[in-house]
Amino acid sequence: MAKDRARKRPNLLLTGTPGTGKTTTATALADATQLRHVSVGDLVRDKGLHDGWDDELECHVINEDLVCDELEDVMEQGGNIVDYHGCDFFPERWFDLVAVLQTDNSILYDRLSKRGYAGSKLSNNIECEIFQVLLEEAKESYPQDIVLALKSDTVADIDRNVASLTEWVRQWHPMS
Ligand code: ADP
Ligand code: MN
């Protein structure tokens, strides 16, 4: 079925629990494809698209409406790799592919510990990964046929994911 899309290059969403490799993968993919890496976390911080700081969760309380308003024009142009640990508040029409990165619990535990996560912040994120929260969220928010789960345990996984996503971008066509 032909889709009504103005964009000439695709928009991808890279999502997953913190520490699964979204930013690493998005950076390499942007380099390989010349697509624009949109780090939503950085945007929220730099442009103040939040309603303050959550002391318990130790993160900004993202203002989803402000983020969507901020991104609408670039998303309409196409050619974006959006990097965020949430996916249910973006308009469905924005994305041509939603990749959910997944990491083995013990590997993720080590990565997040190294990043300085501890206590409930660490355990909440490990639980988020165990229960596949982001994969479920993606499946509920987007058509099943554009949601892809990708293993991200090793550097070889990153290389393989970047290679296959680069190929997908190369083959993508506005009417496909
Ligand atoms: P996210 O953006 O999802 O929070 P990052 O890309 O910042 O994750 O990665 C967190 C840390 O884990 C970084 O030090 C990164 O090098 C490492 N890392 C992420 N994915 C992998 C992977 N598949 N194999 C090895 N190390 C990884
Ligand atoms: Mn990141």
PDB file of N, CA, C and O in Angstrom, residues 13 86-95 98 133-144 146-147:
ATOM      1  N   LEU A  13      13.277   5.620  14.704  1.00  0.00           N
ATOM      2  CA  LEU A  13      13.324   5.799  16.152  1.00  0.00           C
ATOM      3  C   LEU A  13      14.172   4.681  16.737  1.00  0.00           C
ATOM      4  O   LEU A  13      13.931   3.505  16.464  1.00  0.00           O
ATOM      5  N   GLY A  86      11.919   6.257  25.418  1.00  0.00           N
ATOM      6  CA  GLY A  86      10.460   6.234  25.496  1.00  0.00           C
ATOM      7  C   GLY A  86       9.969   6.386  24.079  1.00  0.00           C
ATOM      8  O   GLY A  86      10.721   6.872  23.219  1.00  0.00           O
ATOM      9  N   CYS A  87       8.750   5.951  23.807  1.00  0.00           N
ATOM     10  CA  CYS A  87       8.305   6.029  22.409  1.00  0.00           C
ATOM     11  C   CYS A  87       6.813   6.219  22.259  1.00  0.00           C
ATOM     12  O   CYS A  87       6.321   6.330  21.143  1.00  0.00           O
ATOM     13  N   ASP A  88       6.054   6.309  23.364  1.00  0.00           N
ATOM     14  CA  ASP A  88       4.594   6.291  23.218  1.00  0.00           C
ATOM     15  C   ASP A  88       3.967   7.660  23.016  1.00  0.00           C
ATOM     16  O   ASP A  88       2.765   7.750  22.794  1.00  0.00           O
ATOM     17  N   PHE A  89       4.760   8.725  23.062  1.00  0.00           N
ATOM     18  CA  PHE A  89       4.158  10.062  22.944  1.00  0.00           C
ATOM     19  C   PHE A  89       4.473  10.754  21.622  1.00  0.00           C
ATOM     20  O   PHE A  89       3.977  11.850  21.356  1.00  0.00           O
ATOM     21  N   PHE A  90       5.294  10.117  20.768  1.00  0.00           N
ATOM     22  CA  PHE A  90       5.551  10.700  19.448  1.00  0.00           C
ATOM     23  C   PHE A  90       4.390  10.335  18.526  1.00  0.00           C
ATOM     24  O   PHE A  90       3.817   9.255  18.650  1.00  0.00           O
ATOM     25  N   PRO A  91       4.061  11.233  17.577  1.00  0.00           N
ATOM     26  CA  PRO A  91       3.024  10.855  16.605  1.00  0.00           C
ATOM     27  C   PRO A  91       3.457   9.616  15.806  1.00  0.00           C
ATOM     28  O   PRO A  91       4.602   9.527  15.358  1.00  0.00           O
ATOM     29  N   GLU A  92       2.541   8.700  15.651  1.00  0.00           N
ATOM     30  CA  GLU A  92       2.817   7.451  14.936  1.00  0.00           C
ATOM     31  C   GLU A  92       3.328   7.717  13.518  1.00  0.00           C
ATOM     32  O   GLU A  92       4.221   7.037  13.025  1.00  0.00           O
ATOM     33  N   ARG A  93       2.778   8.748  12.884  1.00  0.00           N
ATOM     34  CA  ARG A  93       3.112   9.031  11.481  1.00  0.00           C
ATOM     35  C   ARG A  93       4.559   9.476  11.279  1.00  0.00           C
ATOM     36  O   ARG A  93       5.044   9.507  10.151  1.00  0.00           O
ATOM     37  N   TRP A  94       5.250   9.833  12.339  1.00  0.00           N
ATOM     38  CA  TRP A  94       6.626  10.316  12.192  1.00  0.00           C
ATOM     39  C   TRP A  94       7.600   9.240  11.709  1.00  0.00           C
ATOM     40  O   TRP A  94       8.585   9.545  11.062  1.00  0.00           O
ATOM     41  N   PHE A  95       7.362   7.986  12.064  1.00  0.00           N
ATOM     42  CA  PHE A  95       8.425   6.993  11.899  1.00  0.00           C
ATOM     43  C   PHE A  95       8.157   5.930  10.840  1.00  0.00           C
ATOM     44  O   PHE A  95       7.043   5.426  10.703  1.00  0.00           O
ATOM     45  N   VAL A  98      10.941   1.570  13.782  1.00  0.00           N
ATOM     46  CA  VAL A  98      11.160   1.724  15.222  1.00  0.00           C
ATOM     47  C   VAL A  98      12.012   0.542  15.682  1.00  0.00           C
ATOM     48  O   VAL A  98      11.557  -0.599  15.670  1.00  0.00           O
ATOM     49  N   VAL A 133       9.754  -3.568  28.645  1.00  0.00           N
ATOM     50  CA  VAL A 133       8.805  -2.453  28.672  1.00  0.00           C
ATOM     51  C   VAL A 133       8.828  -1.659  27.363  1.00  0.00           C
ATOM     52  O   VAL A 133       7.773  -1.330  26.808  1.00  0.00           O
ATOM     53  N   LEU A 134      10.014  -1.382  26.852  1.00  0.00           N
ATOM     54  CA  LEU A 134      10.090  -0.566  25.631  1.00  0.00           C
ATOM     55  C   LEU A 134       9.595  -1.317  24.401  1.00  0.00           C
ATOM     56  O   LEU A 134       8.973  -0.722  23.518  1.00  0.00           O
ATOM     57  N   LEU A 135       9.837  -2.628  24.354  1.00  0.00           N
ATOM     58  CA  LEU A 135       9.328  -3.406  23.215  1.00  0.00           C
ATOM     59  C   LEU A 135       7.800  -3.419  23.229  1.00  0.00           C
ATOM     60  O   LEU A 135       7.156  -3.224  22.198  1.00  0.00           O
ATOM     61  N   GLU A 136       7.220  -3.606  24.406  1.00  0.00           N
ATOM     62  CA  GLU A 136       5.751  -3.587  24.520  1.00  0.00           C
ATOM     63  C   GLU A 136       5.199  -2.214  24.162  1.00  0.00           C
ATOM     64  O   GLU A 136       4.209  -2.096  23.441  1.00  0.00           O
ATOM     65  N   GLU A 137       5.863  -1.177  24.669  1.00  0.00           N
ATOM     66  CA  GLU A 137       5.428   0.197  24.390  1.00  0.00           C
ATOM     67  C   GLU A 137       5.476   0.469  22.876  1.00  0.00           C
ATOM     68  O   GLU A 137       4.561   1.072  22.310  1.00  0.00           O
ATOM     69  N   ALA A 138       6.543   0.007  22.235  1.00  0.00           N
ATOM     70  CA  ALA A 138       6.681   0.218  20.782  1.00  0.00           C
ATOM     71  C   ALA A 138       5.592  -0.527  20.018  1.00  0.00           C
ATOM     72  O   ALA A 138       4.987   0.008  19.087  1.00  0.00           O
ATOM     73  N   LYS A 139       5.320  -1.761  20.448  1.00  0.00           N
ATOM     74  CA  LYS A 139       4.303  -2.563  19.749  1.00  0.00           C
ATOM     75  C   LYS A 139       2.908  -1.976  19.927  1.00  0.00           C
ATOM     76  O   LYS A 139       2.052  -2.126  19.064  1.00  0.00           O
ATOM     77  N   GLU A 140       2.680  -1.322  21.079  1.00  0.00           N
ATOM     78  CA  GLU A 140       1.377  -0.711  21.316  1.00  0.00           C
ATOM     79  C   GLU A 140       1.224   0.615  20.585  1.00  0.00           C
ATOM     80  O   GLU A 140       0.109   1.073  20.335  1.00  0.00           O
ATOM     81  N   SER A 141       2.346   1.243  20.246  1.00  0.00           N
ATOM     82  CA  SER A 141       2.295   2.605  19.713  1.00  0.00           C
ATOM     83  C   SER A 141       2.467   2.687  18.194  1.00  0.00           C
ATOM     84  O   SER A 141       2.141   3.717  17.602  1.00  0.00           O
ATOM     85  N   TYR A 142       3.010   1.620  17.582  1.00  0.00           N
ATOM     86  CA  TYR A 142       3.317   1.659  16.144  1.00  0.00           C
ATOM     87  C   TYR A 142       2.839   0.377  15.479  1.00  0.00           C
ATOM     88  O   TYR A 142       2.670  -0.647  16.151  1.00  0.00           O
ATOM     89  N   PRO A 143       2.657   0.426  14.145  1.00  0.00           N
ATOM     90  CA  PRO A 143       2.287  -0.807  13.440  1.00  0.00           C
ATOM     91  C   PRO A 143       3.353  -1.885  13.674  1.00  0.00           C
ATOM     92  O   PRO A 143       4.547  -1.591  13.630  1.00  0.00           O
ATOM     93  N   GLN A 144       2.900  -3.095  13.943  1.00  0.00           N
ATOM     94  CA  GLN A 144       3.818  -4.209  14.261  1.00  0.00           C
ATOM     95  C   GLN A 144       4.909  -4.368  13.205  1.00  0.00           C
ATOM     96  O   GLN A 144       6.039  -4.723  13.521  1.00  0.00           O
ATOM     97  N   ILE A 146       6.596  -2.314  11.545  1.00  0.00           N
ATOM     98  CA  ILE A 146       7.738  -1.391  11.518  1.00  0.00           C
ATOM     99  C   ILE A 146       8.552  -1.471  12.816  1.00  0.00           C
ATOM    100  O   ILE A 146       9.524  -0.755  12.988  1.00  0.00           O
ATOM    101  N   VAL A 147       8.155  -2.339  13.735  1.00  0.00           N
ATOM    102  CA  VAL A 147       8.866  -2.468  15.016  1.00  0.00           C
ATOM    103  C   VAL A 147       9.839  -3.646  14.942  1.00  0.00           C
ATOM    104  O   VAL A 147       9.467  -4.755  14.574  1.00  0.00           O
TER     105      VAL A 147
END
